[in-house]
Amino acid sequence: MPTVSTKEFPKYPKGFASPKPEQTITEGELKQLLGQGGIVTKKYNGNRCHVLVGEAGVEVYSIAGRLCWTPYIPQTAAFLTGLNLPAGTFLDGEFYVPSKENVEAVQEMINAGVGSEGHAAGAAAEARLNPRIAVFDVLFWAGEAIYSKPFAERRKLLEEHISASAAVHVTATVSIRDMEHAFEIINQTGWEGMVINDPTAPLNVNFGGNVKRNRSWKVKIRFQEDLLATGCAVSKDTNLGVGTLFVSRRNAEGIWEPVGKVGSFEITFDRIKAVNATYPYMIEVSHYGVIAGNLQFAKVVRRRDDLVPGTF
């Protein structure tokens, strides 16, 4: 059972909303931010986590405290304990597996721990996968709420107390000239993306349950792909036409597999016409990849009437 949150962090996890980045940044804003010492870091592909340090020990939680992972990851927990961070410290980070860097690898480890074989199975999966925690922010330090301090100060504190190691490290920084350069690096390295941070910005934290946006931005590559629309669900507002499209993707064996549904559309896509369309038909979709069998942040771009489903 968790030994930290109720004493040192009475508002966690109830009502805590993990801060999120802004959604868009222009080239001009990026240029200005870089000129002011903007801090750009690697975006790790894993599961967001919170590390809470208390007098009784260290706990690792999934995002917003939904699940305490500590019993399933004794190797990582032991290393965190060995850092001797002061009680009353709250770290925000990404739990990931370097050899795979995808959320499925982390989920595999957690599923092993919560399964019928119990904590020992989780520990065995941890030993095999060798996960890491990439720490990108600190909200509390030694019992003091420091999220209102500038990001550069919070990051400096992390760098002074968490050196690069096998199990826990501060997110790696990267130097970019502009957005084109950022995408070039992402393509070359195979990273999930980058995060651009305003060094002067405080962290907007809400303990009332609603997420607050902050002065940081994710840079990720959207994939463009032709998929199969197999059916639709009509919007509750009948004037809008289609609410979602059910889509499938061809796997390595050439078989079409469902990859969820898409409810976001480019304005040029005729949603009214799509209600009475004959399915299946091909569509172009932009997305951030497929995780656990589902498209991430997908948007329908257009119909591909030039592609015939049976021959594609």
XYZ file of N, CA and C in Angstrom, residues 3-271:
807
model
N 2.683 4.622 0.949
C 3.087 5.098 2.268
C 3.379 6.586 2.285
N 3.118 7.284 1.168
C 3.589 8.654 1.035
C 2.490 9.686 0.971
N 1.536 9.502 0.080
C 0.695 10.612 -0.367
C -0.167 11.249 0.712
N -0.746 10.462 1.603
C -1.722 11.036 2.526
C -1.092 11.989 3.541
N 0.171 11.789 3.872
C 0.824 12.634 4.859
C 1.493 13.852 4.204
N 2.442 13.598 3.331
C 3.196 14.708 2.742
C 2.436 15.446 1.649
N 1.552 14.741 0.951
C 0.834 15.332 -0.178
C -0.658 15.048 -0.025
N -1.328 15.713 0.900
C -2.735 15.394 1.193
C -3.686 15.609 0.027
N -3.309 16.428 -0.950
C -4.194 16.681 -2.089
C -3.926 15.733 -3.252
N -2.964 14.807 -3.069
C -2.627 13.872 -4.143
C -3.094 12.471 -3.736
N -3.711 11.688 -4.620
C -4.013 12.041 -6.006
C -5.384 12.686 -6.212
N -6.213 12.751 -5.149
C -7.572 13.243 -5.326
C -7.581 14.667 -5.841
N -8.196 14.856 -7.002
C -8.353 16.193 -7.547
C -7.140 16.729 -8.279
N -6.005 15.976 -8.254
C -4.805 16.493 -8.908
C -4.902 16.302 -10.413
N -4.633 17.360 -11.160
C -4.670 17.301 -12.627
C -3.263 17.532 -13.157
N -2.685 16.540 -13.833
C -1.331 16.676 -14.354
C -1.265 17.802 -15.381
N -0.325 18.732 -15.221
C -0.202 19.845 -16.178
C 0.094 19.340 -17.584
N -0.378 20.089 -18.587
C -0.150 19.717 -19.984
C 0.477 20.876 -20.748
N 1.164 20.562 -21.872
C 1.753 21.620 -22.693
C 0.683 22.386 -23.465
N 1.100 23.542 -24.012
C 0.254 24.240 -24.969
C 0.131 23.365 -26.216
N -0.857 23.662 -27.054
C -1.103 22.797 -28.197
C -0.415 23.266 -29.483
N -0.170 24.564 -29.635
C 0.441 25.048 -30.872
C 1.479 26.123 -30.572
N 2.451 26.231 -31.464
C 3.441 27.299 -31.403
C 3.808 27.669 -32.830
N 3.899 28.962 -33.112
C 4.248 29.413 -34.462
C 5.768 29.470 -34.603
N 6.227 29.553 -35.865
C 7.659 29.666 -36.109
C 8.223 30.921 -35.447
N 7.440 32.017 -35.507
C 7.898 33.266 -34.905
C 8.035 33.152 -33.399
N 7.063 32.496 -32.755
C 7.111 32.309 -31.306
C 8.282 31.418 -30.914
N 8.536 30.385 -31.731
C 9.648 29.485 -31.455
C 10.978 30.225 -31.561
N 11.135 31.035 -32.587
C 12.375 31.797 -32.778
C 12.624 32.716 -31.587
N 11.554 33.392 -31.139
C 11.677 34.300 -30.000
C 12.043 33.534 -28.726
N 11.412 32.376 -28.532
C 11.653 31.577 -27.340
C 13.081 31.050 -27.309
N 13.582 30.581 -28.456
C 14.954 30.077 -28.518
C 15.948 31.201 -28.246
N 15.614 32.397 -28.711
C 16.472 33.552 -28.457
C 16.515 33.952 -26.991
N 15.501 33.543 -26.238
C 15.427 33.852 -24.812
C 15.913 32.693 -23.945
N 16.595 31.734 -24.587
C 17.151 30.618 -23.826
C 16.199 29.462 -23.628
N 15.238 29.292 -24.543
C 14.295 28.180 -24.454
C 15.011 26.845 -24.280
N 14.483 26.003 -23.423
C 15.111 24.710 -23.117
C 14.355 23.617 -23.864
N 15.054 22.927 -24.762
C 14.448 21.879 -25.578
C 14.951 20.522 -25.094
N 14.025 19.613 -24.835
C 14.396 18.291 -24.318
C 13.790 17.182 -25.180
N 14.375 16.008 -25.067
C 13.847 14.841 -25.768
C 12.498 14.446 -25.167
N 11.558 14.038 -26.024
C 10.276 13.484 -25.583
C 10.417 11.963 -25.567
N 10.337 11.375 -24.379
C 10.489 9.929 -24.240
C 9.142 9.245 -24.447
N 9.175 8.069 -25.036
C 7.951 7.355 -25.372
C 7.688 6.268 -24.331
N 6.876 6.618 -23.341
C 6.542 5.669 -22.297
C 5.256 6.077 -21.612
N 5.187 5.892 -20.305
C 4.019 6.274 -19.510
C 4.421 7.355 -18.520
N 3.628 8.400 -18.444
C 3.921 9.455 -17.488
C 3.808 8.904 -16.069
N 4.685 9.372 -15.192
C 4.656 8.882 -13.819
C 4.982 10.000 -12.839
N 4.628 9.797 -11.586
C 4.953 10.726 -10.513
C 5.735 9.980 -9.442
N 6.819 10.584 -8.981
C 7.630 10.019 -7.910
C 7.420 10.885 -6.678
N 6.905 10.284 -5.601
C 6.657 10.995 -4.355
C 7.585 10.456 -3.278
N 8.332 11.361 -2.643
C 9.280 10.972 -1.602
C 8.734 11.425 -0.256
N 8.585 10.487 0.671
C 8.089 10.803 2.009
C 9.021 10.280 3.076
N 8.701 10.577 4.312
C 9.513 10.090 5.425
C 9.558 8.568 5.452
N 8.465 7.936 5.002
C 8.377 6.474 5.070
C 8.969 5.774 3.854
N 9.325 6.522 2.832
C 9.876 5.878 1.643
C 9.519 6.598 0.371
N 9.732 5.906 -0.746
C 9.489 6.460 -2.077
C 8.391 5.661 -2.758
N 7.473 6.361 -3.435
C 6.420 5.695 -4.205
C 6.440 6.213 -5.638
N 6.147 5.315 -6.580
C 6.020 5.682 -7.993
C 4.578 5.423 -8.413
N 3.927 6.452 -8.928
C 2.532 6.358 -9.328
C 2.378 6.559 -10.834
N 1.332 5.969 -11.373
C 0.947 6.301 -12.738
C 0.373 7.707 -12.724
N 0.058 8.245 -13.903
C -0.403 9.616 -14.011
C -1.594 9.874 -13.090
N -1.511 10.978 -12.356
C -2.565 11.421 -11.436
C -2.887 10.391 -10.353
N -1.924 9.527 -10.043
C -2.097 8.618 -8.923
C -3.089 7.502 -9.130
N -3.368 7.145 -10.377
C -4.370 6.107 -10.620
C -3.899 4.733 -10.148
N -2.586 4.494 -10.181
C -2.061 3.191 -9.774
C -0.690 3.376 -9.147
N -0.468 2.751 -8.005
C 0.850 2.768 -7.368
C 1.676 1.626 -7.966
N 2.773 1.967 -8.658
C 3.589 0.974 -9.343
C 4.695 0.387 -8.456
N 4.960 0.989 -7.320
C 6.139 0.636 -6.521
C 6.306 -0.868 -6.286
N 5.239 -1.622 -5.926
C 5.438 -3.051 -5.654
C 5.910 -3.853 -6.862
N 5.665 -3.341 -8.081
C 6.006 -4.105 -9.289
C 7.384 -3.758 -9.827
N 8.013 -2.699 -9.292
C 9.298 -2.239 -9.832
C 10.306 -2.031 -8.698
N 10.638 -3.089 -7.957
C 11.545 -2.952 -6.805
C 12.933 -2.437 -7.182
N 13.416 -2.785 -8.365
C 14.732 -2.349 -8.821
C 14.775 -0.827 -8.954
N 13.746 -0.264 -9.608
C 13.671 1.181 -9.796
C 13.432 1.887 -8.470
N 12.541 1.323 -7.640
C 12.238 1.927 -6.341
C 13.477 1.981 -5.456
N 14.285 0.928 -5.500
C 15.499 0.892 -4.687
C 16.483 1.962 -5.131
N 16.575 2.161 -6.432
C 17.494 3.188 -6.918
C 17.024 4.572 -6.501
N 15.713 4.816 -6.596
C 15.167 6.104 -6.182
C 15.445 6.353 -4.702
N 15.290 5.320 -3.889
C 15.571 5.445 -2.464
C 17.031 5.811 -2.239
N 17.912 5.218 -3.038
C 19.342 5.473 -2.919
C 19.771 6.878 -3.296
N 18.896 7.610 -3.998
C 19.218 9.001 -4.335
C 19.174 9.905 -3.110
N 18.509 9.435 -2.054
C 18.393 10.210 -0.811
C 17.805 11.595 -1.032
N 16.762 11.655 -1.826
C 16.065 12.922 -2.040
C 15.311 13.275 -0.764
N 15.164 14.559 -0.468
C 14.499 14.951 0.785
C 13.021 14.596 0.797
N 12.515 14.246 1.961
C 11.083 13.962 2.106
C 10.284 15.200 1.724
N 9.124 14.952 1.127
C 8.305 16.068 0.672
C 8.671 16.523 -0.722
N 9.255 15.594 -1.518
C 9.646 15.904 -2.897
C 8.722 15.184 -3.866
N 8.342 15.885 -4.929
C 7.382 15.379 -5.919
C 7.981 15.609 -7.306
N 8.329 14.517 -7.988
C 8.918 14.586 -9.325
C 7.904 14.172 -10.383
N 7.983 14.797 -11.535
C 7.136 14.467 -12.687
C 8.049 13.901 -13.768
N 7.678 12.764 -14.366
C 8.576 12.163 -15.337
C 7.898 11.185 -16.268
N 8.718 10.483 -17.046
C 8.246 9.485 -18.012
C 8.916 8.155 -17.698
N 8.109 7.128 -17.506
C 8.599 5.776 -17.228
C 8.660 5.047 -18.566
N 9.858 4.606 -18.971
C 9.998 4.048 -20.319
C 11.013 2.912 -20.349
N 10.997 2.168 -21.436
C 11.933 1.061 -21.649
C 12.842 1.439 -22.814
N 14.141 1.715 -22.577
C 15.034 2.208 -23.627
C 15.122 1.319 -24.857
N 15.087 0.000 -24.658
C 15.259 -0.907 -25.796
C 14.066 -0.903 -26.737
N 12.903 -0.424 -26.259
C 11.694 -0.443 -27.084
C 11.086 0.947 -27.219
N 11.153 1.739 -26.165
C 10.555 3.077 -26.125
C 9.139 3.098 -26.690
N 8.268 2.327 -26.080
C 6.844 2.403 -26.404
C 6.044 2.041 -25.164
N 4.824 2.506 -25.126
C 4.024 2.307 -23.916
C 3.635 0.851 -23.712
N 3.641 0.058 -24.799
C 3.301 -1.347 -24.643
C 4.300 -2.059 -23.736
N 5.596 -1.673 -23.824
C 6.627 -2.316 -23.009
C 6.397 -2.041 -21.534
N 6.052 -0.789 -21.206
C 5.773 -0.446 -19.808
C 4.520 -1.172 -19.332
N 3.505 -1.202 -20.196
C 2.254 -1.859 -19.816
C 2.459 -3.345 -19.587
N 3.339 -3.948 -20.375
C 3.654 -5.374 -20.203
C 4.184 -5.638 -18.798
N 5.050 -4.752 -18.335
C 5.652 -4.901 -17.013
C 4.606 -4.718 -15.910
N 3.776 -3.692 -16.046
C 2.748 -3.421 -15.035
C 1.704 -4.534 -15.027
N 1.307 -4.988 -16.206
C 0.317 -6.067 -16.291
C 0.831 -7.332 -15.599
N 2.132 -7.583 -15.741
C 2.714 -8.753 -15.085
C 2.581 -8.624 -13.571
N 2.787 -7.418 -13.051
C 2.731 -7.199 -11.612
C 1.338 -7.303 -11.025
N 0.338 -6.860 -11.796
C -1.027 -6.886 -11.261
C -1.760 -8.175 -11.619
N -1.097 -9.049 -12.383
C -1.724 -10.303 -12.801
C -1.757 -11.334 -11.689
N -2.172 -12.532 -12.051
C -2.377 -13.598 -11.055
C -1.076 -14.027 -10.384
N 0.059 -13.821 -11.055
C 1.333 -14.237 -10.470
C 1.866 -13.219 -9.468
N 1.279 -12.026 -9.429
C 1.615 -11.048 -8.410
C 2.896 -10.281 -8.630
N 3.390 -9.682 -7.536
C 4.515 -8.764 -7.599
C 5.784 -9.398 -8.152
N 5.993 -10.678 -7.893
C 7.201 -11.344 -8.368
C 7.279 -11.320 -9.884
N 6.130 -11.467 -10.548
C 6.110 -11.434 -12.011
C 6.458 -10.041 -12.515
N 5.972 -9.016 -11.815
C 6.313 -7.653 -12.196
C 7.793 -7.397 -12.034
N 8.370 -7.866 -10.931
C 9.797 -7.698 -10.680
C 10.639 -8.423 -11.731
N 10.180 -9.612 -12.153
C 10.900 -10.365 -13.184
C 10.859 -9.614 -14.514
N 9.695 -9.033 -14.831
C 9.565 -8.261 -16.074
C 10.436 -7.017 -16.015
N 10.520 -6.391 -14.838
C 11.370 -5.208 -14.680
C 12.839 -5.570 -14.906
N 13.273 -6.683 -14.332
C 14.665 -7.111 -14.480
C 15.002 -7.402 -15.941
N 14.023 -7.922 -16.677
C 14.241 -8.254 -18.088
C 14.234 -7.014 -18.984
N 13.350 -6.048 -18.683
C 13.169 -4.893 -19.564
C 14.049 -3.696 -19.192
N 14.548 -3.661 -17.953
C 15.406 -2.570 -17.494
C 14.828 -1.183 -17.800
N 13.729 -0.828 -17.158
C 13.089 0.466 -17.434
C 13.890 1.632 -16.857
N 13.543 2.830 -17.285
C 14.151 4.064 -16.800
C 13.052 5.058 -16.444
N 13.397 6.035 -15.621
C 12.521 7.179 -15.397
C 13.268 8.420 -15.855
N 12.705 9.100 -16.847
C 13.258 10.371 -17.321
C 12.488 11.477 -16.603
N 13.143 12.180 -15.689
C 12.487 13.216 -14.884
C 12.530 14.536 -15.644
N 11.364 15.161 -15.820
C 11.351 16.432 -16.550
C 10.895 17.624 -15.719
N 10.423 17.398 -14.483
C 10.028 18.539 -13.672
C 9.937 18.136 -12.201
N 9.927 19.143 -11.330
C 9.771 18.937 -9.895
C 8.760 19.958 -9.387
N 7.746 19.470 -8.658
C 6.674 20.337 -8.173
C 6.870 20.721 -6.711
N 7.366 19.763 -5.908
C 7.649 20.021 -4.495
C 9.073 19.569 -4.216
N 9.754 20.340 -3.338
C 11.104 19.953 -2.939
C 11.231 20.158 -1.436
N 11.532 19.085 -0.710
C 11.701 19.138 0.739
C 10.510 19.794 1.431
N 9.329 19.475 0.938
C 8.110 19.978 1.552
C 7.667 21.342 1.077
N 8.468 21.983 0.218
C 8.118 23.320 -0.294
C 7.533 23.209 -1.701
N 6.404 23.870 -1.931
C 5.822 23.924 -3.275
C 6.652 24.874 -4.120
N 7.332 24.343 -5.144
C 8.218 25.191 -5.962
C 7.747 25.303 -7.402
N 6.528 24.805 -7.690
C 6.076 24.846 -9.079
C 5.839 26.259 -9.598
N 5.775 27.239 -8.708
C 5.613 28.624 -9.154
C 6.942 29.273 -9.540
N 8.044 28.580 -9.293
C 9.365 29.103 -9.681
C 9.572 28.891 -11.184
N 10.464 29.677 -11.825
C 10.735 29.508 -13.265
C 11.217 28.097 -13.589
N 10.884 27.623 -14.784
C 11.264 26.271 -15.187
C 12.774 26.076 -15.109
N 13.574 27.080 -15.519
C 15.029 26.944 -15.512
C 15.549 26.666 -14.102
N 14.942 27.286 -13.090
C 15.360 27.051 -11.705
C 14.975 25.639 -11.259
N 13.787 25.206 -11.644
C 13.346 23.866 -11.248
C 14.229 22.801 -11.902
N 14.567 23.010 -13.161
C 15.409 22.038 -13.859
C 16.828 22.023 -13.274
N 17.353 23.177 -12.915
C 18.689 23.234 -12.321
C 18.735 22.423 -11.035
N 17.671 22.508 -10.253
C 17.592 21.740 -9.010
C 17.652 20.242 -9.301
N 16.947 19.819 -10.342
C 16.976 18.405 -10.727
C 18.380 17.981 -11.147
N 19.017 18.800 -11.970
C 20.345 18.455 -12.476
C 21.381 18.388 -11.349
N 21.180 19.167 -10.291
C 22.121 19.161 -9.172
C 21.983 17.914 -8.298
N 20.799 17.295 -8.314
C 20.552 16.180 -7.398
C 20.321 14.833 -8.087
N 20.112 14.845 -9.399
C 19.892 13.589 -10.124
C 20.887 13.525 -11.271
N 21.959 12.779 -11.081
C 22.952 12.621 -12.145
C 22.511 11.522 -13.088
N 23.108 11.513 -14.276
C 22.769 10.469 -15.252
C 23.070 9.103 -14.645
N 22.148 8.177 -14.798
C 22.330 6.847 -14.215
C 21.589 5.815 -15.035
N 21.716 4.582 -14.605
C 21.062 3.496 -15.325
C 19.549 3.510 -15.139
N 19.085 3.996 -13.990
C 17.660 3.864 -13.686
C 16.883 5.175 -13.731
N 17.491 6.269 -13.323
C 16.791 7.552 -13.244
C 17.697 8.645 -13.786
N 17.147 9.530 -14.585
C 17.945 10.636 -15.125
C 17.036 11.805 -15.467
N 17.627 12.965 -15.612
C 16.893 14.144 -16.061
C 16.818 14.078 -17.586
N 15.719 14.549 -18.158
C 15.546 14.490 -19.617
C 16.710 15.154 -20.338
N 17.127 14.531 -21.433
C 18.249 15.044 -22.215
C 17.852 16.313 -22.964
N 18.768 17.275 -23.020
C 18.511 18.508 -23.774
C 19.061 18.379 -25.188
N 18.530 19.182 -26.082
C 18.958 19.180 -27.478
C 18.925 20.606 -27.995
N 19.838 20.932 -28.892
C 19.900 22.273 -29.472
C 19.277 22.261 -30.869
N 18.323 23.157 -31.100
C 17.697 23.257 -32.420
C 17.750 24.702 -32.915
N 17.740 24.865 -34.237
C 17.760 26.209 -34.840
C 16.348 26.720 -35.096
N 15.477 25.786 -35.550
C 14.111 26.139 -35.899
C 13.287 24.855 -35.957
N 12.019 24.973 -36.357
C 11.146 23.803 -36.379
C 11.612 22.761 -37.388
N 12.085 23.224 -38.542
C 12.569 22.282 -39.562
C 13.729 21.455 -39.020
N 14.628 22.112 -38.295
C 15.766 21.412 -37.697
C 15.287 20.395 -36.661
N 14.252 20.763 -35.889
C 13.697 19.849 -34.882
C 13.176 18.575 -35.543
N 12.410 18.726 -36.618
C 11.870 17.553 -37.301
C 12.979 16.722 -37.943
N 14.018 17.379 -38.399
C 15.153 16.661 -38.988
C 15.800 15.751 -37.947
N 15.987 16.280 -36.734
C 16.592 15.481 -35.660
C 15.675 14.328 -35.250
N 14.384 14.605 -35.148
C 13.429 13.561 -34.779
C 13.451 12.426 -35.794
N 13.505 12.779 -37.072
C 13.563 11.759 -38.128
C 14.837 10.935 -38.036
N 15.962 11.603 -37.785
C 17.256 10.922 -37.760
C 17.402 10.004 -36.549
N 16.868 10.437 -35.412
C 17.056 9.683 -34.170
C 15.964 8.656 -33.908
N 14.792 8.844 -34.537
C 13.664 7.966 -34.260
C 12.968 8.283 -32.953
N 13.247 9.473 -32.380
C 12.579 9.876 -31.146
C 11.084 10.033 -31.371
N 10.329 9.958 -30.285
C 8.907 10.256 -30.373
C 8.706 11.736 -30.660
N 9.596 12.573 -30.154
C 9.477 14.006 -30.380
C 10.347 14.793 -29.429
N 10.032 16.077 -29.274
C 10.738 16.974 -28.365
C 9.727 17.778 -27.571
N 10.221 18.402 -26.496
C 9.413 19.331 -25.714
C 10.179 20.641 -25.610
N 9.526 21.733 -25.979
C 10.135 23.060 -25.922
C 9.591 23.766 -24.683
N 10.480 24.236 -23.818
C 10.082 24.823 -22.540
C 10.502 26.287 -22.434
N 9.596 27.108 -21.921
C 9.907 28.498 -21.624
C 10.673 28.518 -20.300
N 11.941 28.986 -20.305
C 12.749 28.915 -19.079
C 12.237 29.805 -17.950
N 11.430 30.803 -18.276
C 10.948 31.744 -17.259
C 9.589 31.362 -16.683
N 8.970 30.323 -17.223
C 7.570 30.035 -16.893
C 7.411 29.212 -15.614
N 6.439 29.584 -14.776
C 6.053 28.728 -13.657
C 5.222 27.570 -14.185
N 4.922 26.604 -13.328
C 4.071 25.486 -13.715
C 2.668 25.727 -13.170
N 1.697 25.727 -14.062
C 0.305 25.923 -13.640
C -0.272 24.591 -13.182
N -0.413 24.433 -11.878
C -0.929 23.196 -11.301
C -2.320 23.446 -10.755
N -3.228 22.514 -11.027
C -4.597 22.651 -10.536
C -4.942 21.452 -9.662
N -5.297 21.711 -8.428
C -5.716 20.645 -7.531
C -7.236 20.515 -7.506
N -7.887 21.178 -8.461
C -9.342 21.115 -8.530
C -9.865 20.136 -9.550
N -8.969 19.421 -10.229
C -9.394 18.378 -11.143
C -9.359 18.718 -12.611
N -9.183 19.992 -12.983
C -9.151 20.378 -14.388
C -7.724 20.649 -14.830
N -7.356 20.120 -15.990
C -6.002 20.269 -16.514
C -5.746 21.721 -16.903
N -4.533 22.204 -16.584
C -4.129 23.537 -17.000
C -2.994 23.437 -18.014
N -3.044 24.312 -19.021
C -1.987 24.360 -20.024
C -0.820 25.197 -19.510
N 0.382 24.875 -19.994
C 1.586 25.553 -19.543
C 2.433 26.008 -20.719
N 3.447 26.838 -20.426
C 4.308 27.391 -21.466
C 5.376 26.385 -21.858
N 4.904 25.281 -22.440
C 5.781 24.294 -23.055
C 5.023 23.707 -24.232
N 5.768 23.161 -25.198
C 5.139 22.681 -26.424
C 5.773 21.359 -26.851
N 4.942 20.420 -27.267
C 5.444 19.161 -27.826
C 5.644 19.318 -29.326
N 6.720 18.751 -29.817
C 6.973 18.685 -31.251
C 6.985 17.213 -31.633
N 5.995 16.781 -32.403
C 5.900 15.382 -32.812
C 5.548 15.321 -34.294
N 6.004 14.276 -34.934
C 5.715 14.086 -36.355
C 4.384 13.364 -36.515
N 3.512 13.931 -37.329
C 2.253 13.261 -37.648
C 2.457 12.386 -38.871
N 1.947 11.169 -38.817
C 2.032 10.250 -39.939
C 0.820 10.438 -40.838
N 1.015 10.294 -42.124
C -0.078 10.307 -43.093
C -0.207 8.885 -43.639
N -1.412 8.328 -43.611
C -1.579 6.926 -43.987
C -2.958 6.703 -44.585
N -3.003 5.819 -45.577
C -4.283 5.431 -46.177
C -4.835 4.226 -45.428
N -6.056 4.380 -44.893
C -6.694 3.337 -44.109
C -8.073 3.027 -44.664
N -8.683 1.997 -44.118
C -9.979 1.544 -44.594
C -11.077 1.979 -43.626
N -12.026 2.768 -44.114
C -13.199 3.126 -43.318
C -14.220 2.005 -43.471
N -14.544 1.339 -42.368
C -15.427 0.174 -42.436
C -16.861 0.463 -42.026
N -17.092 1.631 -41.443
C -18.438 1.991 -41.002
C -18.404 3.323 -40.294
N -19.555 3.752 -39.807
C -19.614 5.047 -39.158
C -20.652 5.066 -38.037
N -20.554 6.071 -37.203
C -21.574 6.372 -36.193
C -22.009 7.811 -36.425
N -23.308 8.031 -36.434
C -23.844 9.364 -36.726
C -23.704 10.254 -35.493
N -23.360 11.511 -35.723
C -23.221 12.473 -34.636
C -24.558 12.693 -33.930
N -24.496 12.981 -32.630
C -25.712 13.309 -31.894
C -26.378 14.544 -32.474
N -25.555 15.445 -33.001
C -26.077 16.599 -33.732
C -26.206 16.180 -35.188
N -27.405 15.836 -35.613
C -27.608 15.278 -36.951
C -27.198 16.232 -38.059
N -27.095 17.503 -37.749
C -26.658 18.475 -38.761
C -25.183 18.305 -39.114
N -24.452 17.609 -38.271
C -23.021 17.413 -38.519
C -22.735 16.175 -39.354
N -23.703 15.271 -39.463
C -23.476 14.039 -40.220
C -22.734 13.012 -39.389
N -21.661 12.473 -39.935
C -20.888 11.434 -39.264
C -20.215 11.990 -38.013
N -20.290 11.229 -36.915
C -19.583 11.609 -35.695
C -18.236 10.931 -35.601
N -18.184 9.644 -35.976
C -16.925 8.891 -35.987
C -16.917 7.916 -37.151
N -15.726 7.602 -37.615
C -15.530 6.545 -38.605
C -14.762 5.409 -37.945
N -15.184 4.182 -38.204
C -14.456 3.014 -37.732
C -13.438 2.637 -38.805
N -12.178 2.465 -38.401
C -11.120 2.291 -39.400
C -10.305 1.033 -39.139
N -9.737 0.508 -40.223
C -8.870 -0.667 -40.147
C -7.576 -0.387 -40.887
N -6.551 -1.148 -40.510
C -5.217 -0.973 -41.071
C -4.688 -2.343 -41.468
N -3.979 -2.430 -42.591
C -3.439 -3.707 -43.044
C -2.204 -4.074 -42.223
N -2.199 -5.270 -41.618
C -1.048 -5.679 -40.816
C 0.033 -6.330 -41.689
N 1.086 -6.834 -41.044
C 2.227 -7.397 -41.775
C 1.846 -8.618 -42.600
N 0.768 -9.309 -42.198
C 0.311 -10.487 -42.943
C -0.677 -10.118 -44.042
N -0.927 -8.826 -44.209
C -1.836 -8.385 -45.258
C -3.301 -8.421 -44.866
N -3.582 -8.612 -43.582
C -4.969 -8.685 -43.103
C -5.373 -7.346 -42.504
N -6.607 -6.901 -42.817
C -7.106 -5.645 -42.273
C -7.517 -5.846 -40.819
N -6.950 -5.034 -39.925
C -7.256 -5.116 -38.502
C -7.840 -3.791 -38.015
N -8.876 -3.832 -37.182
C -9.437 -2.592 -36.637
C -8.394 -1.845 -35.791
N -8.342 -0.528 -35.963
C -7.440 0.309 -35.151
C -8.233 1.455 -34.508
N -9.460 1.115 -34.088
C -10.259 2.099 -33.369
C -11.144 2.933 -34.269
N -11.436 4.121 -33.803
C -12.319 5.020 -34.542
C -11.741 6.423 -34.551
N -12.153 7.198 -35.537
C -11.657 8.562 -35.692
C -12.843 9.513 -35.665
N -12.770 10.499 -34.780
C -13.872 11.455 -34.661
C -13.463 12.882 -34.944
N -12.286 13.054 -35.534
C -11.804 14.389 -35.896
C -11.629 14.441 -37.407
N -12.063 15.543 -38.026
C -12.087 15.620 -39.488
C -11.567 16.968 -39.978
N -10.859 16.931 -41.111
C -10.538 18.184 -41.786
C -11.842 18.809 -42.257
N -11.876 20.129 -42.335
C -13.116 20.826 -42.659
C -13.614 20.493 -44.059
N -12.701 20.069 -44.934
C -13.083 19.745 -46.310
C -13.728 18.368 -46.452
N -13.663 17.538 -45.383
C -14.265 16.203 -45.458
C -15.779 16.326 -45.316
N -16.531 15.726 -46.247
C -17.990 15.843 -46.264
C -18.603 14.829 -45.311
N -18.879 15.272 -44.079
C -19.416 14.375 -43.057
C -20.887 14.023 -43.304
